[in-house]
PDB file of C-alpha atoms in Angstrom:
ATOM      1  CA  GLN M   1      70.860  87.505  69.327  1.00  0.00           C
ATOM      2  CA  TYR M   2      71.568  90.608  71.428  1.00  0.00           C
ATOM      3  CA  ASP M   3      74.664  92.775  71.334  1.00  0.00           C
ATOM      4  CA  ASN M   4      77.001  92.107  74.283  1.00  0.00           C
ATOM      5  CA  TYR M   5      74.891  89.132  75.424  1.00  0.00           C
ATOM      6  CA  GLU M   6      75.121  85.391  74.855  1.00  0.00           C
ATOM      7  CA  LEU M   7      72.663  82.605  75.513  1.00  0.00           C
ATOM      8  CA  ASN M   8      73.131  80.748  78.795  1.00  0.00           C
ATOM      9  CA  GLU M   9      72.306  77.172  77.817  1.00  0.00           C
ATOM     10  CA  GLU M  10      72.509  75.904  81.400  1.00  0.00           C
ATOM     11  CA  THR M  11      69.776  78.178  82.764  1.00  0.00           C
ATOM     12  CA  SER M  12      67.544  78.296  79.659  1.00  0.00           C
ATOM     13  CA  SER M  13      64.694  75.775  79.500  1.00  0.00           C
ATOM     14  CA  VAL M  14      61.680  74.507  77.531  1.00  0.00           C
ATOM     15  CA  THR M  15      58.405  73.801  79.373  1.00  0.00           C
ATOM     16  CA  LEU M  16      55.533  71.802  77.820  1.00  0.00           C
ATOM     17  CA  ASN M  17      52.173  72.907  79.234  1.00  0.00           C
ATOM     18  CA  THR M  18      49.537  70.168  78.761  1.00  0.00           C
ATOM     19  CA  PRO M  19      45.894  70.684  79.836  1.00  0.00           C
ATOM     20  CA  ILE M  20      43.787  67.928  81.464  1.00  0.00           C
ATOM     21  CA  ASN M  21      41.905  67.041  78.276  1.00  0.00           C
ATOM     22  CA  GLN M  22      45.190  66.356  76.444  1.00  0.00           C
ATOM     23  CA  LYS M  23      43.803  68.078  73.322  1.00  0.00           C
ATOM     24  CA  ASN M  24      45.603  71.399  73.491  1.00  0.00           C
ATOM     25  CA  PHE M  25      49.016  72.226  74.768  1.00  0.00           C
ATOM     26  CA  SER M  26      51.482  75.072  74.704  1.00  0.00           C
ATOM     27  CA  THR M  27      55.202  75.332  74.986  1.00  0.00           C
ATOM     28  CA  THR M  28      57.054  77.904  77.130  1.00  0.00           C
ATOM     29  CA  LEU M  29      60.584  78.695  76.087  1.00  0.00           C
ATOM     30  CA  ASN M  30      62.665  80.372  78.812  1.00  0.00           C
ATOM     31  CA  LEU M  31      65.835  81.896  77.445  1.00  0.00           C
ATOM     32  CA  TYR M  32      68.429  83.539  79.657  1.00  0.00           C
ATOM     33  CA  TYR M  33      71.269  85.681  78.359  1.00  0.00           C
ATOM     34  CA  ASP M  34      74.502  86.689  80.059  1.00  0.00           C
ATOM     35  CA  LYS M  35      76.484  89.821  79.316  1.00  0.00           C
ATOM     36  CA  THR M  36      79.697  89.069  77.461  1.00  0.00           C
ATOM     37  CA  THR M  37      81.454  92.307  78.460  1.00  0.00           C
ATOM     38  CA  LEU M  38      81.283  93.366  82.104  1.00  0.00           C
ATOM     39  CA  THR M  39      81.949  96.769  83.628  1.00  0.00           C
ATOM     40  CA  VAL M  40      84.171  97.240  86.667  1.00  0.00           C
ATOM     41  CA  THR M  41      83.624 100.630  88.335  1.00  0.00           C
ATOM     42  CA  PHE M  42      86.105 102.048  90.858  1.00  0.00           C
ATOM     43  CA  HIS M  43      84.735 104.323  93.595  1.00  0.00           C
ATOM     44  CA  SER M  44      87.706 106.227  95.012  1.00  0.00           C
ATOM     45  CA  ASN M  45      85.793 107.666  98.002  1.00  0.00           C
ATOM     46  CA  GLY M  46      87.345 111.109  97.870  1.00  0.00           C
ATOM     47  CA  GLY M  47      90.545 110.099  96.106  1.00  0.00           C
ATOM     48  CA  SER M  48      91.731 110.673  92.553  1.00  0.00           C
ATOM     49  CA  ASP M  49      89.559 109.279  89.758  1.00  0.00           C
ATOM     50  CA  ILE M  50      90.163 105.774  88.425  1.00  0.00           C
ATOM     51  CA  GLU M  51      88.840 104.866  84.980  1.00  0.00           C
ATOM     52  CA  PRO M  52      86.416 101.918  84.732  1.00  0.00           C
ATOM     53  CA  GLN M  53      87.546  98.665  83.155  1.00  0.00           C
ATOM     54  CA  TYR M  54      85.677  96.431  80.715  1.00  0.00           C
ATOM     55  CA  VAL M  55      86.422  92.733  80.935  1.00  0.00           C
ATOM     56  CA  GLY M  56      85.059  89.582  79.353  1.00  0.00           C
ATOM     57  CA  ARG M  57      82.971  87.200  81.419  1.00  0.00           C
ATOM     58  CA  ASN M  58      85.230  85.136  83.705  1.00  0.00           C
ATOM     59  CA  GLY M  59      88.108  87.477  82.923  1.00  0.00           C
ATOM     60  CA  MET M  60      90.070  89.230  85.654  1.00  0.00           C
ATOM     61  CA  VAL M  61      90.377  92.889  86.620  1.00  0.00           C
ATOM     62  CA  ALA M  62      93.786  94.518  86.219  1.00  0.00           C
ATOM     63  CA  GLU M  63      94.665  96.121  89.532  1.00  0.00           C
ATOM     64  CA  PRO M  64      94.899  99.860  88.789  1.00  0.00           C
ATOM     65  CA  THR M  65      97.507 102.321  89.990  1.00  0.00           C
ATOM     66  CA  ASP M  66      96.691 103.338  93.553  1.00  0.00           C
ATOM     67  CA  PRO M  67      94.559 106.487  93.794  1.00  0.00           C
ATOM     68  CA  THR M  68      95.766 109.387  95.926  1.00  0.00           C
ATOM     69  CA  ARG M  69      94.040 111.538  98.544  1.00  0.00           C
ATOM     70  CA  GLN M  70      95.491 114.429 100.500  1.00  0.00           C
ATOM     71  CA  ASP M  71      96.679 113.391 103.969  1.00  0.00           C
ATOM     72  CA  TYR M  72      95.295 109.845 103.678  1.00  0.00           C
ATOM     73  CA  ASP M  73      97.054 106.566 102.863  1.00  0.00           C
ATOM     74  CA  PHE M  74      95.418 104.179 100.412  1.00  0.00           C
ATOM     75  CA  ALA M  75      94.460 100.895 102.100  1.00  0.00           C
ATOM     76  CA  GLY M  76      93.214  98.799  99.168  1.00  0.00           C
ATOM     77  CA  TRP M  77      90.121  98.038  97.088  1.00  0.00           C
ATOM     78  CA  TYR M  78      87.070  96.464  98.706  1.00  0.00           C
ATOM     79  CA  ALA M  79      84.100  94.582  97.272  1.00  0.00           C
ATOM     80  CA  GLY M  80      81.418  96.471  99.234  1.00  0.00           C
ATOM     81  CA  GLU M  81      80.653  99.942 100.538  1.00  0.00           C
ATOM     82  CA  ASP M  82      81.076  98.679 104.110  1.00  0.00           C
ATOM     83  CA  LEU M  83      84.791  98.148 103.329  1.00  0.00           C
ATOM     84  CA  THR M  84      84.995  94.829 105.157  1.00  0.00           C
ATOM     85  CA  GLN M  85      85.911  92.443 102.296  1.00  0.00           C
ATOM     86  CA  PRO M  86      89.149  93.124 100.379  1.00  0.00           C
ATOM     87  CA  TYR M  87      88.781  92.397  96.685  1.00  0.00           C
ATOM     88  CA  ASN M  88      90.754  89.501  95.224  1.00  0.00           C
ATOM     89  CA  PHE M  89      92.132  90.580  91.842  1.00  0.00           C
ATOM     90  CA  ASP M  90      92.828  86.931  90.991  1.00  0.00           C
ATOM     91  CA  ALA M  91      89.105  86.105  91.056  1.00  0.00           C
ATOM     92  CA  PRO M  92      87.177  85.796  87.748  1.00  0.00           C
ATOM     93  CA  VAL M  93      84.561  88.468  87.071  1.00  0.00           C
ATOM     94  CA  THR M  94      81.072  87.013  86.526  1.00  0.00           C
ATOM     95  CA  LYS M  95      78.942  90.180  86.743  1.00  0.00           C
ATOM     96  CA  ASP M  96      79.240  93.956  86.683  1.00  0.00           C
ATOM     97  CA  LEU M  97      81.393  94.957  89.616  1.00  0.00           C
ATOM     98  CA  ASP M  98      81.759  97.969  91.923  1.00  0.00           C
ATOM     99  CA  LEU M  99      84.980  98.336  93.915  1.00  0.00           C
ATOM    100  CA  TYR M 100      85.506 100.837  96.745  1.00  0.00           C
ATOM    101  CA  ALA M 101      88.699 102.473  97.967  1.00  0.00           C
ATOM    102  CA  LYS M 102      89.575 102.324 101.653  1.00  0.00           C
ATOM    103  CA  TRP M 103      91.667 105.060 103.290  1.00  0.00           C
ATOM    104  CA  THR M 104      93.485 105.434 106.575  1.00  0.00           C
ATOM    105  CA  PRO M 105      94.159 108.919 107.980  1.00  0.00           C
ATOM    106  CA  ARG M 106      97.758 110.037 108.057  1.00  0.00           C
ATOM    107  CA  THR M 107      99.113 110.899 111.481  1.00  0.00           C
ATOM    108  CA  ASP M 108     101.406 113.734 110.395  1.00  0.00           C
ATOM    109  CA  THR M 109      98.835 116.303 109.211  1.00  0.00           C
ATOM    110  CA  LEU M 110      99.678 119.855 110.236  1.00  0.00           C
ATOM    111  CA  TYR M 111      97.632 122.154 112.457  1.00  0.00           C
ATOM    112  CA  THR M 112      98.496 125.407 114.227  1.00  0.00           C
ATOM    113  CA  VAL M 113      97.988 126.851 117.701  1.00  0.00           C
ATOM    114  CA  HIS M 114      98.321 130.606 118.303  1.00  0.00           C
ATOM    115  CA  HIS M 115      98.820 132.088 121.775  1.00  0.00           C
ATOM    116  CA  TYR M 116      97.820 135.747 122.231  1.00  0.00           C
ATOM    117  CA  GLN M 117      98.690 137.990 125.177  1.00  0.00           C
ATOM    118  CA  GLN M 118      96.755 141.047 126.279  1.00  0.00           C
ATOM    119  CA  ASN M 119      98.707 144.262 125.749  1.00  0.00           C
ATOM    120  CA  THR M 120      99.565 146.642 128.572  1.00  0.00           C
ATOM    121  CA  ALA M 121      96.784 149.074 127.582  1.00  0.00           C
ATOM    122  CA  LYS M 122      94.335 146.185 127.856  1.00  0.00           C
ATOM    123  CA  ASP M 123      92.690 147.217 124.585  1.00  0.00           C
ATOM    124  CA  GLY M 124      93.869 144.321 122.413  1.00  0.00           C
ATOM    125  CA  TYR M 125      96.020 141.234 122.121  1.00  0.00           C
ATOM    126  CA  THR M 126      99.350 140.483 120.475  1.00  0.00           C
ATOM    127  CA  LEU M 127     100.564 137.155 119.118  1.00  0.00           C
ATOM    128  CA  LYS M 128     103.124 135.747 121.536  1.00  0.00           C
ATOM    129  CA  ASP M 129     103.753 132.179 120.316  1.00  0.00           C
ATOM    130  CA  THR M 130     102.856 129.934 117.401  1.00  0.00           C
ATOM    131  CA  GLU M 131     102.967 126.148 117.604  1.00  0.00           C
ATOM    132  CA  ASN M 132     103.074 124.086 114.409  1.00  0.00           C
ATOM    133  CA  LEU M 133     101.877 120.634 115.419  1.00  0.00           C
ATOM    134  CA  THR M 134     100.840 117.390 113.709  1.00  0.00           C
ATOM    135  CA  GLY M 135      98.104 114.848 114.286  1.00  0.00           C
ATOM    136  CA  ALA M 136      95.837 112.360 112.522  1.00  0.00           C
ATOM    137  CA  THR M 137      93.597 113.657 109.760  1.00  0.00           C
ATOM    138  CA  GLY M 138      90.035 113.861 111.048  1.00  0.00           C
ATOM    139  CA  ALA M 139      91.060 113.690 114.711  1.00  0.00           C
ATOM    140  CA  THR M 140      89.742 116.201 117.259  1.00  0.00           C
ATOM    141  CA  VAL M 141      92.576 117.964 119.058  1.00  0.00           C
ATOM    142  CA  GLN M 142      92.709 120.234 122.099  1.00  0.00           C
ATOM    143  CA  ALA M 143      95.113 123.156 122.425  1.00  0.00           C
ATOM    144  CA  ALA M 144      97.249 123.068 125.571  1.00  0.00           C
ATOM    145  CA  ALA M 145      97.483 126.366 127.411  1.00  0.00           C
ATOM    146  CA  LYS M 146     100.929 127.762 128.183  1.00  0.00           C
ATOM    147  CA  THR M 147     102.116 129.299 131.423  1.00  0.00           C
ATOM    148  CA  TYR M 148     103.213 132.923 131.106  1.00  0.00           C
ATOM    149  CA  PRO M 149     104.367 134.840 134.202  1.00  0.00           C
ATOM    150  CA  GLY M 150     101.978 137.718 134.834  1.00  0.00           C
ATOM    151  CA  PHE M 151      99.205 136.283 132.646  1.00  0.00           C
ATOM    152  CA  HIS M 152      96.284 133.934 133.027  1.00  0.00           C
ATOM    153  CA  GLU M 153      94.256 132.262 130.300  1.00  0.00           C
ATOM    154  CA  ASN M 154      91.039 134.005 129.273  1.00  0.00           C
ATOM    155  CA  THR M 155      88.714 131.080 128.640  1.00  0.00           C
ATOM    156  CA  THR M 156      85.760 133.319 127.701  1.00  0.00           C
ATOM    157  CA  HIS M 157      87.408 135.395 124.942  1.00  0.00           C
ATOM    158  CA  GLY M 158      85.093 135.580 121.918  1.00  0.00           C
ATOM    159  CA  ASN M 159      87.796 134.494 119.471  1.00  0.00           C
ATOM    160  CA  ARG M 160      89.063 131.620 121.589  1.00  0.00           C
ATOM    161  CA  LYS M 161      89.137 128.297 119.787  1.00  0.00           C
ATOM    162  CA  ALA M 162      90.557 125.626 122.030  1.00  0.00           C
ATOM    163  CA  SER M 163      89.639 122.508 120.007  1.00  0.00           C
ATOM    164  CA  GLY M 164      88.886 121.456 116.471  1.00  0.00           C
ATOM    165  CA  THR M 165      89.097 118.716 113.853  1.00  0.00           C
ATOM    166  CA  ILE M 166      92.314 118.345 111.859  1.00  0.00           C
ATOM    167  CA  THR M 167      91.527 118.994 108.203  1.00  0.00           C
ATOM    168  CA  PRO M 168      93.326 117.243 105.319  1.00  0.00           C
ATOM    169  CA  ASP M 169      94.701 120.555 104.027  1.00  0.00           C
ATOM    170  CA  GLY M 170      96.295 121.457 107.377  1.00  0.00           C
ATOM    171  CA  SER M 171      94.240 124.629 107.725  1.00  0.00           C
ATOM    172  CA  LEU M 172      93.038 124.110 111.309  1.00  0.00           C
ATOM    173  CA  VAL M 173      94.099 127.017 113.543  1.00  0.00           C
ATOM    174  CA  LEU M 174      93.396 127.054 117.282  1.00  0.00           C
ATOM    175  CA  SER M 175      93.708 130.254 119.310  1.00  0.00           C
ATOM    176  CA  LEU M 176      94.182 130.797 123.045  1.00  0.00           C
ATOM    177  CA  TYR M 177      94.107 134.183 124.810  1.00  0.00           C
ATOM    178  CA  TYR M 178      95.843 135.310 127.980  1.00  0.00           C
ATOM    179  CA  ASP M 179      94.931 138.351 130.099  1.00  0.00           C
ATOM    180  CA  LEU M 180      97.256 140.377 132.251  1.00  0.00           C
ATOM    181  CA  ASP M 181      97.153 139.684 135.954  1.00  0.00           C
ATOM    182  CA  THR M 182      95.991 142.698 137.913  1.00  0.00           C
ATOM    183  CA  THR M 183      99.244 142.927 139.864  1.00  0.00           C
ATOM    184  CA  THR M 184     101.716 143.089 136.953  1.00  0.00           C
ATOM    185  CA  GLY M 185     102.209 144.749 133.621  1.00  0.00           C
ATOM    186  CA  GLY M 186     103.547 141.581 131.962  1.00  0.00           C
ATOM    187  CA  SER M 187     105.230 141.600 128.563  1.00  0.00           C
ATOM    188  CA  SER M 188     104.065 140.928 125.054  1.00  0.00           C
ATOM    189  CA  GLY M 189     105.274 141.028 121.482  1.00  0.00           C
ATOM    190  CA  GLY M 190     104.445 140.051 117.921  1.00  0.00           C
ATOM    191  CA  GLY M 191     101.429 140.786 115.721  1.00  0.00           C
ATOM    192  CA  SER M 192      98.195 142.318 116.987  1.00  0.00           C
ATOM    193  CA  SER M 193      94.822 140.605 117.459  1.00  0.00           C
ATOM    194  CA  SER M 194      91.702 141.989 119.089  1.00  0.00           C
TER     195      SER M 194
END
């Protein structure tokens, strides 16, 4: 007897090995044991932790409370890492089991675009406009340049960041810079940026 195991009478067998001379023989006893308590492990794939469950053979897993993950929606538990086969919680458990959480990105994650204008002394930039926008978590977004009379976009400014990937915490900030046209003084206002 082994702790947490029981004999599987269906797969166990006895084999009689008889040599050609019929004088000597041996017996092979093949015993197979199944675990009586199985472990179900939940892999939340970046979400909140879910405690494992321990169930008897042919018992069923209790569907846990949905995990959470910032700026993602939970899309169910799956039977493989490839996330192609949803797990059926009504199915009996016959072996140790690993379940994997699937997530879909939310489409209302925040990101910010700052628009800076060159000041009249042409020795720095001031923040003119701020856009607070939303998009899908993990998506790559492109800032759209604005039209300001007397200014043109400086696409070679060292601090320019025209595109980026939306992060779950909403911390993505894109920055566009606009230089004064040579024929006008333009206007600017707000905080400074070099």
